[in-house]
Short mmCIF file of C-alpha atoms and ligand atoms in Angstrom, two decimals:
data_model
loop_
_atom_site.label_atom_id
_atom_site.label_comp_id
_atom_site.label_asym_id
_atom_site.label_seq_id
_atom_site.Cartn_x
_atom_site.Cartn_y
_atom_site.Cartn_z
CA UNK A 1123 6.35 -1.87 -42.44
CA UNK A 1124 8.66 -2.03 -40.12
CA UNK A 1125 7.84 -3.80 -36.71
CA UNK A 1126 9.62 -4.30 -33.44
CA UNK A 1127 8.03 -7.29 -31.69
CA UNK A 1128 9.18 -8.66 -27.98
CA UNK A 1129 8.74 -12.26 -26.44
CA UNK A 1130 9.10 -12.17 -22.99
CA UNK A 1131 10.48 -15.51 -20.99
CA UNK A 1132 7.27 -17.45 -20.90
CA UNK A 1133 7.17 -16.82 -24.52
CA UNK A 1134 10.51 -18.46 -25.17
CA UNK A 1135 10.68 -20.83 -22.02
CA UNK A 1136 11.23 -23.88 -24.37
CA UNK A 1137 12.52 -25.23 -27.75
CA UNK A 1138 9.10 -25.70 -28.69
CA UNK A 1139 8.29 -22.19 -28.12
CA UNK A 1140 11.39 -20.74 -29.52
CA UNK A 1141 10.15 -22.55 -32.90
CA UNK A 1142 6.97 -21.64 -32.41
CA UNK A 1143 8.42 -18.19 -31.87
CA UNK A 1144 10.27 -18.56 -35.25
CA UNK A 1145 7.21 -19.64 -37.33
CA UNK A 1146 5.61 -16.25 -36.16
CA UNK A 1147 8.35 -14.18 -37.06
CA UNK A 1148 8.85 -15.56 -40.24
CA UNK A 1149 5.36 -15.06 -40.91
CA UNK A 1150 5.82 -11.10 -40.28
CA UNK A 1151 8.59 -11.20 -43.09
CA UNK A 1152 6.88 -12.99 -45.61
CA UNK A 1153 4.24 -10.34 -44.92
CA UNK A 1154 6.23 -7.86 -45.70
CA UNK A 1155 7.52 -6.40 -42.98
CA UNK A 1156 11.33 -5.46 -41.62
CA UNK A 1157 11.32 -7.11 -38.10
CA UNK A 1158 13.46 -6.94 -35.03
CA UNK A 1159 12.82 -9.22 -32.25
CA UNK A 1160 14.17 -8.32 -28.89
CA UNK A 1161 13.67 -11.61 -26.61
CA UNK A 1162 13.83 -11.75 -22.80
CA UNK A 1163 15.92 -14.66 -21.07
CA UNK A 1164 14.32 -18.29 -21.27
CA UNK A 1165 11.75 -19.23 -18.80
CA UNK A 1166 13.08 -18.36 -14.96
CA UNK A 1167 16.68 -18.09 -16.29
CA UNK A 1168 17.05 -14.78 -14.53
CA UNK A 1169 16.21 -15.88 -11.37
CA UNK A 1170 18.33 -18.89 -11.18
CA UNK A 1171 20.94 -16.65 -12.21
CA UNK A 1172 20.26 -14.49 -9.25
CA UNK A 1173 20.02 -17.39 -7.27
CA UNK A 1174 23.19 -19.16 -8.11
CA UNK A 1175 25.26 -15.57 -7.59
CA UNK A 1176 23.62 -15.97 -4.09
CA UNK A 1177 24.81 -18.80 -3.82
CA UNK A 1178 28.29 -17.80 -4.17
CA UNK A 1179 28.24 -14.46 -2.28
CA UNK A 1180 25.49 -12.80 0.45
CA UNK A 1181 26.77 -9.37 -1.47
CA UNK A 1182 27.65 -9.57 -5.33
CA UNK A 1183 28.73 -6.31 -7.00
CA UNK A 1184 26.51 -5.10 -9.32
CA UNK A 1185 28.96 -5.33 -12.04
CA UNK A 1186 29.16 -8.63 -11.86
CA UNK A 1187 25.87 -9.21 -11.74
CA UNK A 1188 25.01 -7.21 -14.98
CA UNK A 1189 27.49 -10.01 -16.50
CA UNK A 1190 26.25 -12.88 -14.82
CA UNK A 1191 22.22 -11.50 -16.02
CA UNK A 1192 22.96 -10.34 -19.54
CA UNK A 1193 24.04 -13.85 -20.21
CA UNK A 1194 20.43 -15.09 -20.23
CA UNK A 1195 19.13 -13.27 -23.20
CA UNK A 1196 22.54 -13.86 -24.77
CA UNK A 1197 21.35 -17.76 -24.75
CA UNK A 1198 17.95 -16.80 -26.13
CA UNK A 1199 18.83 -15.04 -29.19
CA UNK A 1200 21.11 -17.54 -30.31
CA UNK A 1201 18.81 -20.25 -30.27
CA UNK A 1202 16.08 -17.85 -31.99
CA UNK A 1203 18.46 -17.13 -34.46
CA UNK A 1204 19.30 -20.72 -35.11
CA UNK A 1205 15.61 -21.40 -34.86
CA UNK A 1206 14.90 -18.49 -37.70
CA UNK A 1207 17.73 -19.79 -39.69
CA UNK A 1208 16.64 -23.78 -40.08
CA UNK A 1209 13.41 -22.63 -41.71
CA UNK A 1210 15.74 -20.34 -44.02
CA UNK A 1211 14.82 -17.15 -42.35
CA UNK A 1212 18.02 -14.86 -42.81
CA UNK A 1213 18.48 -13.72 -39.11
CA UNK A 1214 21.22 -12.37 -37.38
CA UNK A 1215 21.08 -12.34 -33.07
CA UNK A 1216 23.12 -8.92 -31.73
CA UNK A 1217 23.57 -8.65 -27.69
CA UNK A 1218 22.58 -5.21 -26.55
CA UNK A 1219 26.22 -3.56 -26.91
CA UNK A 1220 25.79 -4.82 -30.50
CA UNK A 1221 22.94 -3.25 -31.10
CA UNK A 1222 24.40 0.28 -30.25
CA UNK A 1223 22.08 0.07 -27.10
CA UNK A 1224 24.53 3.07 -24.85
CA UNK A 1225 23.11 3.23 -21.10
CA UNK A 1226 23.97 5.43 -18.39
CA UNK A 1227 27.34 3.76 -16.43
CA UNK A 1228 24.74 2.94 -14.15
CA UNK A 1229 24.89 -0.72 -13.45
CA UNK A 1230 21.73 -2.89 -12.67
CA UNK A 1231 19.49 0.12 -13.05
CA UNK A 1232 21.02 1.91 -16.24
CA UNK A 1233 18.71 3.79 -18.21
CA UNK A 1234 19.08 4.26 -22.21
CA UNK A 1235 20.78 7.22 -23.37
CA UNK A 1236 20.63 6.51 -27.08
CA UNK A 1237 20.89 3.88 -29.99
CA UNK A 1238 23.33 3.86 -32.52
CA UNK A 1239 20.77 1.99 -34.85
CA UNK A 1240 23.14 1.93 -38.19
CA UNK A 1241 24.27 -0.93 -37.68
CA UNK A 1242 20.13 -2.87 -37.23
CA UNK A 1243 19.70 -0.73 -40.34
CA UNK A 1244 21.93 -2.48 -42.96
CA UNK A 1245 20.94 -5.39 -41.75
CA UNK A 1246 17.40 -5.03 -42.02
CA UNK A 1247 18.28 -4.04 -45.53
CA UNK A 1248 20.17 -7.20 -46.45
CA UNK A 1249 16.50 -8.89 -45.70
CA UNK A 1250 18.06 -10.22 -42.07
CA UNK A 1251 15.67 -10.64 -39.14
CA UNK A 1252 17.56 -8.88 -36.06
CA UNK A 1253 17.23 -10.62 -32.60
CA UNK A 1254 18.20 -8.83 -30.37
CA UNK A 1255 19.07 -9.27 -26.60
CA UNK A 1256 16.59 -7.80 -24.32
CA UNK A 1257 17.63 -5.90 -21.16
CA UNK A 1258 21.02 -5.20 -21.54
CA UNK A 1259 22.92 -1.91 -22.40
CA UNK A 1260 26.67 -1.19 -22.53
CA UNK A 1261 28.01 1.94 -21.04
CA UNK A 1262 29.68 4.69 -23.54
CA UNK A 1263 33.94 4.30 -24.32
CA UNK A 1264 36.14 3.97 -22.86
CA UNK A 1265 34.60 1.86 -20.07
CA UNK A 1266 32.29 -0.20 -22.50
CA UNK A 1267 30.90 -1.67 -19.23
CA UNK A 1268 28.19 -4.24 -19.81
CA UNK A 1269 24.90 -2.62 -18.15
CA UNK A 1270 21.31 -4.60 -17.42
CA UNK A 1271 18.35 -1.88 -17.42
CA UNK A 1272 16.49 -3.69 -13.97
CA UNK A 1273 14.27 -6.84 -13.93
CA UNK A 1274 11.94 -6.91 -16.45
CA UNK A 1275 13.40 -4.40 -18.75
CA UNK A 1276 13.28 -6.19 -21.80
CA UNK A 1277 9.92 -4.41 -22.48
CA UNK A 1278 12.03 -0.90 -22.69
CA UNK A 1279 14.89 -2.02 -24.96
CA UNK A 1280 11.85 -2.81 -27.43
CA UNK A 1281 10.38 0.50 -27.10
CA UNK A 1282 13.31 2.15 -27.07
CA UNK A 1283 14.48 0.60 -30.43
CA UNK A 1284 10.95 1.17 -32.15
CA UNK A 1285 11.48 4.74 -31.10
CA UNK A 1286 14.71 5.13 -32.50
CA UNK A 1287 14.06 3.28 -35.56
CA UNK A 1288 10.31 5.09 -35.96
CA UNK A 1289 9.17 2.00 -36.58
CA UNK A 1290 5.30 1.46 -37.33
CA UNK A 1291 4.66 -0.78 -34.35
CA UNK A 1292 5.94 -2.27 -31.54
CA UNK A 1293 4.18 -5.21 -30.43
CA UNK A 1294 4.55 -6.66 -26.81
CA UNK A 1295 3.76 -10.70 -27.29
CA UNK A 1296 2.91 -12.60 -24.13
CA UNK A 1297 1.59 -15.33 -22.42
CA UNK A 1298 -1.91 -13.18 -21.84
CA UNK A 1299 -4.03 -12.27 -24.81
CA UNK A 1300 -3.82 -8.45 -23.88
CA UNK A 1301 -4.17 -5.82 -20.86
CA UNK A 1302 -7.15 -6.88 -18.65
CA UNK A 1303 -9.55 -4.69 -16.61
CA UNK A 1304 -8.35 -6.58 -13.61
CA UNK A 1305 -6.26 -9.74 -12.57
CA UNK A 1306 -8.34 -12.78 -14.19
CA UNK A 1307 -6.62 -15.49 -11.57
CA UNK A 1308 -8.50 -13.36 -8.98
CA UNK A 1309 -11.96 -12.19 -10.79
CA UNK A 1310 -12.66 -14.16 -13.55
CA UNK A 1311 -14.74 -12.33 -15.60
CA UNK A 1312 -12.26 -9.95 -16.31
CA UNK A 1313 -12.59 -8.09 -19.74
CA UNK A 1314 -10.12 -7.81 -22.77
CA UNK A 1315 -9.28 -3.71 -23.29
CA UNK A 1316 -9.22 -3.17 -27.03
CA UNK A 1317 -7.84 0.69 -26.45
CA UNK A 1318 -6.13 2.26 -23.51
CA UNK A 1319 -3.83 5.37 -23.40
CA UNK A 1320 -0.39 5.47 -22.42
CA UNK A 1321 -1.15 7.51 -18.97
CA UNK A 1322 -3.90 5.08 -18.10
CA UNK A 1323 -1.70 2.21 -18.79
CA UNK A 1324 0.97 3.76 -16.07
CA UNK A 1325 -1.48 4.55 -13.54
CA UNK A 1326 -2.01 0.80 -13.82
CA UNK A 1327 1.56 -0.48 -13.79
CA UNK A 1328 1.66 1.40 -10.94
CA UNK A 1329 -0.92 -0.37 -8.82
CA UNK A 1330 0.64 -3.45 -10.51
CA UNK A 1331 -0.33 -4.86 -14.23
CA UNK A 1332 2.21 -7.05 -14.79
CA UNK A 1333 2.39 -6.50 -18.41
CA UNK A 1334 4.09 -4.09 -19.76
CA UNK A 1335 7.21 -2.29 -18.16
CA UNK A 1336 6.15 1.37 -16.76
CA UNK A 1337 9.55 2.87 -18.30
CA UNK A 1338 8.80 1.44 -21.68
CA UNK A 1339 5.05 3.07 -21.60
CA UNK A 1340 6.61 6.18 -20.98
CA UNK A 1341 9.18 5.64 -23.56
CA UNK A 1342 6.32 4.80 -26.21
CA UNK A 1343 4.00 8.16 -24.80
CA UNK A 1344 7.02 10.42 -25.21
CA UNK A 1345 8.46 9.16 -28.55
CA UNK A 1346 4.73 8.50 -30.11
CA UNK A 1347 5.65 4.55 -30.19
CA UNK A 1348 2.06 2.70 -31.29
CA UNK A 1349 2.27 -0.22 -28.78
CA UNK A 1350 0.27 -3.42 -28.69
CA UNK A 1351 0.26 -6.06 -26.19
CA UNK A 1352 -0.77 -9.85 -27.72
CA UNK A 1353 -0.52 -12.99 -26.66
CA UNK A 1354 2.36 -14.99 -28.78
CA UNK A 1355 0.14 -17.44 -29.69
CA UNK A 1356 -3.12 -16.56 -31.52
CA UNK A 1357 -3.53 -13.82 -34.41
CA UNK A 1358 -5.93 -11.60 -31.87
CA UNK A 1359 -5.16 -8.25 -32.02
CA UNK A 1360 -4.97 -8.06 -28.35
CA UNK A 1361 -4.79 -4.31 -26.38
CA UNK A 1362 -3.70 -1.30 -28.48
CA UNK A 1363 -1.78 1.39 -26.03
CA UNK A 1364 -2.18 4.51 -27.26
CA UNK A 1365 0.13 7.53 -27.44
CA UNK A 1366 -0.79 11.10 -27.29
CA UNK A 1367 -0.06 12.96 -30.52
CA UNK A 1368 3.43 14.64 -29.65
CA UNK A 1369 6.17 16.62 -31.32
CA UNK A 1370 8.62 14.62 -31.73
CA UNK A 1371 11.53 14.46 -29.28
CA UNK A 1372 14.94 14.68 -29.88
CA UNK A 1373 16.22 11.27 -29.00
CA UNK A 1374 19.44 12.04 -27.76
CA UNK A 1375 19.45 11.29 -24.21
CA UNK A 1376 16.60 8.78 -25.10
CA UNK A 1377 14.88 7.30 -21.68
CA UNK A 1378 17.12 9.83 -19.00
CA UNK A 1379 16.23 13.54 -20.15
CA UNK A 1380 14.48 14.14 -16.82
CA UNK A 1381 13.30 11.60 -14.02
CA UNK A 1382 10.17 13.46 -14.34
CA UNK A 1383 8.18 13.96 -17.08
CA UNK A 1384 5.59 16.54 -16.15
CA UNK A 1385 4.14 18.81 -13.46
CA UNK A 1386 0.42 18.77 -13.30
CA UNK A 1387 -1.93 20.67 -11.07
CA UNK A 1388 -5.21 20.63 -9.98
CA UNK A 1389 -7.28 23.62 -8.17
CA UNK A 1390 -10.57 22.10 -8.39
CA UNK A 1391 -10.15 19.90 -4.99
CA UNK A 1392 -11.58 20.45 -1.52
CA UNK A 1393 -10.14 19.09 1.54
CA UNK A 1394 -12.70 17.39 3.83
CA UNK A 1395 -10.89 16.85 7.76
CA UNK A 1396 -12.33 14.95 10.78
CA UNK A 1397 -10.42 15.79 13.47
CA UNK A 1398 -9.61 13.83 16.48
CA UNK A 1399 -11.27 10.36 15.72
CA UNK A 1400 -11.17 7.99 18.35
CA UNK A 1401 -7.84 5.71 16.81
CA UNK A 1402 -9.66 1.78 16.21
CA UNK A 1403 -10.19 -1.29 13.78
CA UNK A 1404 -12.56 0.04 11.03
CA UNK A 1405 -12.59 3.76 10.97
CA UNK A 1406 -11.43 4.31 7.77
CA UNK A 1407 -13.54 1.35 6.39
CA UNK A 1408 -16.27 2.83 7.71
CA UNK A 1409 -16.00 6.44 6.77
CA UNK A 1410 -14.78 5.66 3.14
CA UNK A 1411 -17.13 2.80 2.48
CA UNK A 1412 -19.87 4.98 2.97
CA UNK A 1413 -18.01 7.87 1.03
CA UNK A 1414 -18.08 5.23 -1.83
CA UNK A 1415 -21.57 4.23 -1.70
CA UNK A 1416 -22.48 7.99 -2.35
CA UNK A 1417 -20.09 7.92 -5.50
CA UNK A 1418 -17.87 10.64 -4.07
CA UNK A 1419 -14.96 10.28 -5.89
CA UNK A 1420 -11.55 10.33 -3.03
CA UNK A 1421 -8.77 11.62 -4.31
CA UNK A 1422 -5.84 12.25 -1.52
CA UNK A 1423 -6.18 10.75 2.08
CA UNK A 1424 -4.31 11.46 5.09
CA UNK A 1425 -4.45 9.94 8.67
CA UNK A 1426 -1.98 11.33 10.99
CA UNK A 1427 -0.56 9.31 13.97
CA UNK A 1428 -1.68 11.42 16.99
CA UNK A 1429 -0.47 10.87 20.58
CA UNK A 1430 -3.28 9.70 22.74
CA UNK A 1431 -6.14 7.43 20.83
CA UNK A 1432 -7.17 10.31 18.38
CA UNK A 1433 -6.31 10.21 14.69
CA UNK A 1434 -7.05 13.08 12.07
CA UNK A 1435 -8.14 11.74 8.74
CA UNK A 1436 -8.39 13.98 5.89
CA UNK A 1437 -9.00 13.23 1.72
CA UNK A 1438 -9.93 15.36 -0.80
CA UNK A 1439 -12.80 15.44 -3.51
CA UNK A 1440 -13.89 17.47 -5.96
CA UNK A 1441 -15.28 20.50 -5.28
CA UNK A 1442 -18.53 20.07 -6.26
CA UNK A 1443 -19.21 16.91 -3.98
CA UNK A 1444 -18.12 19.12 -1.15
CA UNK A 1445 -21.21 19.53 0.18
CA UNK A 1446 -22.19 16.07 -0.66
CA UNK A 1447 -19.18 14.85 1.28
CA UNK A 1448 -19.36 17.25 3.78
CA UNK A 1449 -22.90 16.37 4.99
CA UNK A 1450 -21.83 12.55 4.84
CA UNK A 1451 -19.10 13.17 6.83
CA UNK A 1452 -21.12 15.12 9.34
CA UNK A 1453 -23.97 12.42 9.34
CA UNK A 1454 -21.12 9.73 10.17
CA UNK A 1455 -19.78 11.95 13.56
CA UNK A 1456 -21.93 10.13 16.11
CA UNK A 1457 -20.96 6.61 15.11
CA UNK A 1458 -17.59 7.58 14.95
CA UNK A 1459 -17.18 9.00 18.78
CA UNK A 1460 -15.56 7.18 21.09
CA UNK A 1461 -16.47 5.55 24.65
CA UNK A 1462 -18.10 8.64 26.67
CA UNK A 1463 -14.68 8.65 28.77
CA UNK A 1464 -13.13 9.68 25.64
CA UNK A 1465 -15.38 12.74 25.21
CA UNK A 1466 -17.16 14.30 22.54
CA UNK A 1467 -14.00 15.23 20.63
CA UNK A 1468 -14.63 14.85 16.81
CA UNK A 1469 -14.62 17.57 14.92
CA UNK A 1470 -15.77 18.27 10.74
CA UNK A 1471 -13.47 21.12 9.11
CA UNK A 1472 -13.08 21.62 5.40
CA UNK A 1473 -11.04 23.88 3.07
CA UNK A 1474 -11.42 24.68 -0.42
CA UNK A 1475 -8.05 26.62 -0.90
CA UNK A 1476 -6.01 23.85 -2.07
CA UNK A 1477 -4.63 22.68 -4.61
CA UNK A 1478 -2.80 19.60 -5.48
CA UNK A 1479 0.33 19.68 -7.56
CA UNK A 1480 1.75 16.84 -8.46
CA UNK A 1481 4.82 15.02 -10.36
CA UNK A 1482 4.44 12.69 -12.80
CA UNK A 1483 6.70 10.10 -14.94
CA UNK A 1484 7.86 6.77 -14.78
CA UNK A 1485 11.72 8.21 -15.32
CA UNK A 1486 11.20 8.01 -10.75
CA UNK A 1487 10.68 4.57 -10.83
CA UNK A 1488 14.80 3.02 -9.29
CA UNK A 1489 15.77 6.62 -8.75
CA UNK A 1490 15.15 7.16 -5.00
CA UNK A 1491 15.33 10.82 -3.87
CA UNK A 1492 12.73 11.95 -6.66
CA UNK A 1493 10.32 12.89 -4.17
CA UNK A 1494 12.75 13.91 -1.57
CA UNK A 1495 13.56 16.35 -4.19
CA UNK A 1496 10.00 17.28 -4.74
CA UNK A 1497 9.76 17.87 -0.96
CA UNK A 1498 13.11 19.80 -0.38
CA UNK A 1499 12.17 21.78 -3.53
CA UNK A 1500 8.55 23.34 -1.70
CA UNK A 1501 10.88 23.73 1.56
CA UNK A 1502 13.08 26.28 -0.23
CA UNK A 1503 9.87 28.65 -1.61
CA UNK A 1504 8.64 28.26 1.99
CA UNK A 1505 5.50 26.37 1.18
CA UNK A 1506 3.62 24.18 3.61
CA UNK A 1507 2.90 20.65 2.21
CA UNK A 1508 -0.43 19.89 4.00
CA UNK A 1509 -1.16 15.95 2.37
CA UNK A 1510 0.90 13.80 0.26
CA UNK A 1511 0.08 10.61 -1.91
CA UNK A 1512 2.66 8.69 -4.37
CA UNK A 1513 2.45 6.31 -6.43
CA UNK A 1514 5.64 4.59 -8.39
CA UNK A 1515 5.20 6.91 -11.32
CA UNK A 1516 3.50 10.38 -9.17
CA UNK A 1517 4.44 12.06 -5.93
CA UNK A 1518 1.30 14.25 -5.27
CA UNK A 1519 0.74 16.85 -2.55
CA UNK A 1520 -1.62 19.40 -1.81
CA UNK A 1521 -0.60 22.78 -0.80
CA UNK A 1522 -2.71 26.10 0.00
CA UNK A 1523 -4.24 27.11 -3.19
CA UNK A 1524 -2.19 31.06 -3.12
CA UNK A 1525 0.95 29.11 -3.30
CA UNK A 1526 -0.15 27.19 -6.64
CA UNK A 1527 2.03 29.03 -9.11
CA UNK A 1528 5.25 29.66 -7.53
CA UNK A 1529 5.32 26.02 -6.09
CA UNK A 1530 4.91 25.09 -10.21
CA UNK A 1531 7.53 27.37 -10.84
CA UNK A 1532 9.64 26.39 -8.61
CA UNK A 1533 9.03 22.70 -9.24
CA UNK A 1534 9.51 23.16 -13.28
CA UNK A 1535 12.91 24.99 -12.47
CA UNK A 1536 14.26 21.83 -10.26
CA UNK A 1537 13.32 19.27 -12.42
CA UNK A 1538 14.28 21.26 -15.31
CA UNK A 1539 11.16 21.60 -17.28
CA UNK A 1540 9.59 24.34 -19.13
CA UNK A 1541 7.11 25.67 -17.69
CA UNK A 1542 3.82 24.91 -20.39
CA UNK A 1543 2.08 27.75 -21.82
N1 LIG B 219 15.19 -11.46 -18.13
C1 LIG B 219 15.01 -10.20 -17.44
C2 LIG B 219 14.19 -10.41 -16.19
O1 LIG B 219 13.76 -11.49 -15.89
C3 LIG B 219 14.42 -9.14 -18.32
C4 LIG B 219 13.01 -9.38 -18.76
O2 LIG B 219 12.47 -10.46 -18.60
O3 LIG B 219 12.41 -8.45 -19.31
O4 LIG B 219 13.99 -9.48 -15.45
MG1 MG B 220 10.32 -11.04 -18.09
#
């Protein structure tokens, strides 16, 4: 088979580690396999780097901080290389450029337009081990500009090279044993995931699972990469991150096609408003903890900033918990008046012609003016936006329910999508 596996700074932080690092990859070839390794700079390397340039300057260009950055990886692959070749492990290290790794002339944030794999092919064929720098790019000729793909990219040049290759696997290895249900320094009973999906997985790097790279999930759900975070040190199988099945895409254009990835809507929400809440400490805390002790599921919240001491809050269920939260919201009204010189103000209105349309794809995350788009976009077909949400990977907003289609229509034609049957 052939397998892409990445070792990300902690994994490679030391000698030691490098030769443990060595041991393991050897042990992949003498199993059989065809392996690339794409390694991540030693240890903190990256931010000393960053450091040091600060040091020198309060405002570095971002060229030259692409090639003060790339060099960190450039150290690591050499010494993996060297590593791979004392225990007779035919290896070869390649920097990104190298590689055939062709980003966007974007510097500090490029994003991979394709991989000119040939040259990883013959020598995976010659029986070499290819390391290859992590994070790093190199903008098409003439320019030939050396690009970084953002902190922590590493991750995506892995995925993005299984892709191209088609390899069987690309495995993530780390210093954790796998992706957690929650932060284990914080709750420590948190549980190993055998199985996740891709879009679960980026709903989580979005609220912050270190792990594994958002772009390089998306990179592995569009191109059908099987994925597998493991800890670098023990033979557990770790967390297996799932793709959907997919046609395949054409790879041309590899991680840029379109900032975002899909248009998804959702008629089946109600909107649930309390009007003209006295504004103090522990409203919301009071109105959604009890929401969430009846296991209504909240979707979208809004509070608006109202003049005087009055806020409106409004969220959005499901609309078969309407009632549910409807009656809950009503029973809540006297607790949540104000002083009697405020008056008997608030007020319980709901709606059930919404709908929420939202845009999804990690291609948004370091491209500002995604959802400005998304905004500008309903402007121009004249439709209201009533709530909006985002996360780093989903700008979501909820409209009045008639407007549904042409909003998706008109979204699909700005962001260049086709429309799904
Ligand atoms: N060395 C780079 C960084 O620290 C890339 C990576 O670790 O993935 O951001
Ligand atoms: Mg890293």
């Amino acid at each position: 088979a052939l397998i892409v596996q990445k070792y990300g700074g902690t994994s490679v932080g030391s000698v030691e580690r490098i030769q443990t690092v060595a041991e393991r990859v050897q042990a992949a070839v003498q199993a059989g396999n065809s392996v690339v390794v794409v390694v991540s700079a030693m240890g903190k390397t990256t931010d000393s780097l960053v450091k040091l340039a600060s040091e020198i300057s309060s405002q570095p260009s971002r060229r030259e901080m692409d090639m003060l950055l790339s060099t960190g990886e450039q150290v690591s692959i050499a010494l993996l290389t060297m590593a791979l070749q004392e225990r007779g492990q035919a290896a070869v290290s390649m920097t990104g450029a190298q590689v055939g790794i062709v980003t966007e002339a974007r510097h500090s944030h490029a994003r991979i337009l394709r991989i000119e794999t040939e040259r990883v092919k013959r020598h995976l064929e010659q029986g070499q081990v290819v390391v290859v720098a992590g994070f790093q790019g190199i903008s098409d000729a003439p320019d030939l500009e050396i690009t970084t793909l953002g902190r922590g990219g590493s991750d995506t040049s892995a995925v993005a090279l299984a892709a191209s290759l088609q390899a069987d696997a690309c495995e993530i290895c780390t210093d954790v044993p796998g992706i957690l249900t929650t932060d284990p320094r914080l709750v420590p009973s948190a549980q190993l995931m055998t199985d996740i999906t891709c879009d679960e997985m980026l709903e989580l790097a979005s609220l912050g699972a270190k792990v594994l790279h958002p772009r390089a999930v998306e990179i592995a759900r569009n191109y059908g990469v099987t994925l597998v975070v493991r800890s670098s040190w023990t033979e557990d199988p770790g967390t297996k991150v799932t793709a959907p099945n997919r046609l395949p895409r054409p790879l041309e254009g590899l991680e840029l096609a379109h900032p975002v990835d899909a248009i998804e809507f959702d008629t089946n929400q109600a909107k649930v408003a309390l009007l003209r809440v006295p504004d103090r400490p522990g409203i919301a805390a009071q109105l959604f903890g009890t929401v969430a002790q009846q296991n209504l599921n909240v979707d979208l919240i809004i509070q608006s900033i109202n003049e005087g001491n009055f806020n409106d809050i409004a969220f959005t269920v499901e609309k078969d918990v309407l009632e549910d939260a409807k009656n809950l919201a009503s029973s809540l009204i006297p607790s949540l008046r104000g002083t009697s010189e405020d008056g008997d103000t608030v007020a319980l209105v709901t709606d059930t012609q919404i709908a929420k349309v939202s845009i999804a794809g990690a291609g948004m995350i370091g491209r500002p003016g995604v959802a400005a788009k998304m905004f500008s976009t309903l402007a121009a077909a004249e439709v209201n936006i009533q709530m909006i949400a985002t996360s780093e990977v989903k700008v979501s907003c909820t409209i009045a329910a008639e407007d549904c289609d042409r909003t998706i229509a008109a979204l699909c034609n700005a962001f260049d999508l086709n429309q799904s049957p």
